Amino acid sequence: MIVPSLLAVLSPIVVGVVLGAEALGGMLAGSIATGFLLALFLANAGGAWDNAKKYIERGNLGGKGSDVHKASVVGDTVGDPCKDSCSPALNILIKLMTIIALVFAPLFL
């Protein structure tokens, strides 16, 4: 987790120093656009996996104990972290990159 953290912290500084403030603005705009869309996708897909398991446990598509239910448990195992931790973490990542860019803004001008 150290390398991804350093990537998020150092990339605005490196882009700002090497390419300038305009490029940093473009990088931040791109990170906001892609981060927002990825967060929406993760929250939606995680909720869909969770709801699919609940639907099957109510007796649909074979109910509990079936192969479909076993597959839905695996999907729910993947979906819960998506909607509960990955999606909200992207919001923090976007804020972190933006705050670092603002703090180091005098270096880029």
PDB file of C-alpha atoms in Angstrom:
ATOM      1  CA  MET A   1       0.000   0.000   0.000  1.00  0.00           C
ATOM      2  CA  ILE A   2       2.999   2.290   0.226  1.00  0.00           C
ATOM      3  CA  VAL A   3       3.573   2.486  -3.534  1.00  0.00           C
ATOM      4  CA  PRO A   4      -0.058   3.383  -4.418  1.00  0.00           C
ATOM      5  CA  SER A   5      -0.077   5.964  -1.625  1.00  0.00           C
ATOM      6  CA  LEU A   6       3.123   7.531  -2.910  1.00  0.00           C
ATOM      7  CA  LEU A   7       1.713   7.542  -6.429  1.00  0.00           C
ATOM      8  CA  ALA A   8      -1.331   9.508  -5.275  1.00  0.00           C
ATOM      9  CA  VAL A   9       0.759  11.944  -3.237  1.00  0.00           C
ATOM     10  CA  LEU A  10       3.676  12.459  -5.607  1.00  0.00           C
ATOM     11  CA  SER A  11       1.923  12.512  -8.987  1.00  0.00           C
ATOM     12  CA  PRO A  12       0.407  16.017  -8.563  1.00  0.00           C
ATOM     13  CA  ILE A  13       3.771  17.362  -7.432  1.00  0.00           C
ATOM     14  CA  VAL A  14       5.721  15.765 -10.273  1.00  0.00           C
ATOM     15  CA  VAL A  15       3.216  16.801 -12.929  1.00  0.00           C
ATOM     16  CA  GLY A  16       3.085  20.348 -11.545  1.00  0.00           C
ATOM     17  CA  VAL A  17       6.859  20.769 -11.419  1.00  0.00           C
ATOM     18  CA  VAL A  18       7.700  19.036 -14.695  1.00  0.00           C
ATOM     19  CA  LEU A  19       4.768  20.021 -16.922  1.00  0.00           C
ATOM     20  CA  GLY A  20       3.337  23.103 -15.209  1.00  0.00           C
ATOM     21  CA  ALA A  21       0.099  24.285 -13.680  1.00  0.00           C
ATOM     22  CA  GLU A  22      -1.997  23.798 -16.829  1.00  0.00           C
ATOM     23  CA  ALA A  23      -1.019  20.145 -17.100  1.00  0.00           C
ATOM     24  CA  LEU A  24      -1.709  19.672 -13.402  1.00  0.00           C
ATOM     25  CA  GLY A  25      -5.169  21.142 -13.907  1.00  0.00           C
ATOM     26  CA  GLY A  26      -5.772  18.657 -16.705  1.00  0.00           C
ATOM     27  CA  MET A  27      -4.547  15.776 -14.571  1.00  0.00           C
ATOM     28  CA  LEU A  28      -6.825  16.787 -11.710  1.00  0.00           C
ATOM     29  CA  ALA A  29      -9.805  17.181 -14.047  1.00  0.00           C
ATOM     30  CA  GLY A  30      -9.127  13.725 -15.462  1.00  0.00           C
ATOM     31  CA  SER A  31      -8.766  12.180 -12.028  1.00  0.00           C
ATOM     32  CA  ILE A  32     -12.035  13.746 -10.907  1.00  0.00           C
ATOM     33  CA  ALA A  33     -13.906  12.546 -13.999  1.00  0.00           C
ATOM     34  CA  THR A  34     -12.565   8.998 -13.947  1.00  0.00           C
ATOM     35  CA  GLY A  35     -12.649   8.691 -10.155  1.00  0.00           C
ATOM     36  CA  PHE A  36     -16.260   9.814 -10.001  1.00  0.00           C
ATOM     37  CA  LEU A  37     -17.361   7.399 -12.715  1.00  0.00           C
ATOM     38  CA  LEU A  38     -15.408   4.510 -11.193  1.00  0.00           C
ATOM     39  CA  ALA A  39     -16.904   5.227  -7.767  1.00  0.00           C
ATOM     40  CA  LEU A  40     -20.416   5.178  -9.248  1.00  0.00           C
ATOM     41  CA  PHE A  41     -19.682   1.920 -11.050  1.00  0.00           C
ATOM     42  CA  LEU A  42     -18.264   0.236  -7.945  1.00  0.00           C
ATOM     43  CA  ALA A  43     -21.160   1.335  -5.746  1.00  0.00           C
ATOM     44  CA  ASN A  44     -23.748   0.244  -8.308  1.00  0.00           C
ATOM     45  CA  ALA A  45     -22.115  -3.104  -9.117  1.00  0.00           C
ATOM     46  CA  GLY A  46     -21.516  -3.912  -5.449  1.00  0.00           C
ATOM     47  CA  GLY A  47     -25.140  -3.187  -4.635  1.00  0.00           C
ATOM     48  CA  ALA A  48     -26.299  -5.319  -7.557  1.00  0.00           C
ATOM     49  CA  TRP A  49     -24.248  -8.300  -6.352  1.00  0.00           C
ATOM     50  CA  ASP A  50     -25.625  -7.874  -2.846  1.00  0.00           C
ATOM     51  CA  ASN A  51     -29.210  -7.615  -4.072  1.00  0.00           C
ATOM     52  CA  ALA A  52     -28.781 -10.644  -6.331  1.00  0.00           C
ATOM     53  CA  LYS A  53     -27.828 -12.779  -3.334  1.00  0.00           C
ATOM     54  CA  LYS A  54     -30.829 -11.517  -1.382  1.00  0.00           C
ATOM     55  CA  TYR A  55     -33.096 -12.262  -4.348  1.00  0.00           C
ATOM     56  CA  ILE A  56     -31.819 -15.831  -4.571  1.00  0.00           C
ATOM     57  CA  GLU A  57     -32.111 -16.358  -0.809  1.00  0.00           C
ATOM     58  CA  ARG A  58     -35.821 -15.532  -1.035  1.00  0.00           C
ATOM     59  CA  GLY A  59     -36.297 -18.721  -3.064  1.00  0.00           C
ATOM     60  CA  ASN A  60     -35.789 -17.515  -6.604  1.00  0.00           C
ATOM     61  CA  LEU A  61     -33.512 -19.316  -9.090  1.00  0.00           C
ATOM     62  CA  GLY A  62     -33.113 -22.371  -6.858  1.00  0.00           C
ATOM     63  CA  GLY A  63     -32.920 -20.732  -3.444  1.00  0.00           C
ATOM     64  CA  LYS A  64     -30.426 -21.417  -0.690  1.00  0.00           C
ATOM     65  CA  GLY A  65     -28.099 -24.352  -1.123  1.00  0.00           C
ATOM     66  CA  SER A  66     -28.213 -24.337  -4.927  1.00  0.00           C
ATOM     67  CA  ASP A  67     -25.244 -23.762  -7.199  1.00  0.00           C
ATOM     68  CA  VAL A  68     -26.713 -20.388  -8.104  1.00  0.00           C
ATOM     69  CA  HIS A  69     -26.732 -19.439  -4.419  1.00  0.00           C
ATOM     70  CA  LYS A  70     -23.108 -20.511  -4.034  1.00  0.00           C
ATOM     71  CA  ALA A  71     -22.166 -18.320  -6.977  1.00  0.00           C
ATOM     72  CA  SER A  72     -24.127 -15.400  -5.536  1.00  0.00           C
ATOM     73  CA  VAL A  73     -22.252 -15.731  -2.243  1.00  0.00           C
ATOM     74  CA  VAL A  74     -18.985 -15.374  -4.175  1.00  0.00           C
ATOM     75  CA  GLY A  75     -20.417 -12.350  -5.983  1.00  0.00           C
ATOM     76  CA  ASP A  76     -21.499 -10.824  -2.695  1.00  0.00           C
ATOM     77  CA  THR A  77     -18.014 -11.380  -1.304  1.00  0.00           C
ATOM     78  CA  VAL A  78     -16.646  -9.304  -4.165  1.00  0.00           C
ATOM     79  CA  GLY A  79     -19.479  -6.760  -4.138  1.00  0.00           C
ATOM     80  CA  ASP A  80     -19.415  -5.800  -0.470  1.00  0.00           C
ATOM     81  CA  PRO A  81     -15.885  -4.337  -0.552  1.00  0.00           C
ATOM     82  CA  CYS A  82     -16.720  -2.548  -3.791  1.00  0.00           C
ATOM     83  CA  LYS A  83     -19.680  -0.679  -2.375  1.00  0.00           C
ATOM     84  CA  ASP A  84     -18.476  -0.319   1.221  1.00  0.00           C
ATOM     85  CA  SER A  85     -14.802   0.597   0.903  1.00  0.00           C
ATOM     86  CA  CYS A  86     -13.494   1.041  -2.649  1.00  0.00           C
ATOM     87  CA  SER A  87     -16.149   3.453  -3.827  1.00  0.00           C
ATOM     88  CA  PRO A  88     -15.861   5.824  -0.820  1.00  0.00           C
ATOM     89  CA  ALA A  89     -12.061   5.609  -0.915  1.00  0.00           C
ATOM     90  CA  LEU A  90     -12.000   7.158  -4.382  1.00  0.00           C
ATOM     91  CA  ASN A  91     -13.585  10.306  -2.950  1.00  0.00           C
ATOM     92  CA  ILE A  92     -10.733  10.556  -0.459  1.00  0.00           C
ATOM     93  CA  LEU A  93      -8.176   9.983  -3.218  1.00  0.00           C
ATOM     94  CA  ILE A  94      -9.586  12.825  -5.318  1.00  0.00           C
ATOM     95  CA  LYS A  95      -9.588  15.181  -2.321  1.00  0.00           C
ATOM     96  CA  LEU A  96      -6.027  14.190  -1.389  1.00  0.00           C
ATOM     97  CA  MET A  97      -4.662  14.883  -4.863  1.00  0.00           C
ATOM     98  CA  THR A  98      -6.453  18.223  -5.033  1.00  0.00           C
ATOM     99  CA  ILE A  99      -5.281  19.388  -1.594  1.00  0.00           C
ATOM    100  CA  ILE A 100      -1.689  18.418  -2.383  1.00  0.00           C
ATOM    101  CA  ALA A 101      -1.896  20.383  -5.620  1.00  0.00           C
ATOM    102  CA  LEU A 102      -3.198  23.424  -3.724  1.00  0.00           C
ATOM    103  CA  VAL A 103      -0.564  23.221  -0.999  1.00  0.00           C
ATOM    104  CA  PHE A 104       2.285  22.985  -3.494  1.00  0.00           C
ATOM    105  CA  ALA A 105       0.766  25.489  -5.980  1.00  0.00           C
ATOM    106  CA  PRO A 106       3.492  28.126  -5.403  1.00  0.00           C
ATOM    107  CA  LEU A 107       6.058  25.681  -6.827  1.00  0.00           C
ATOM    108  CA  PHE A 108       4.175  25.389 -10.114  1.00  0.00           C
ATOM    109  CA  LEU A 109       3.836  29.057 -11.026  1.00  0.00           C
TER     110      LEU A 109
END
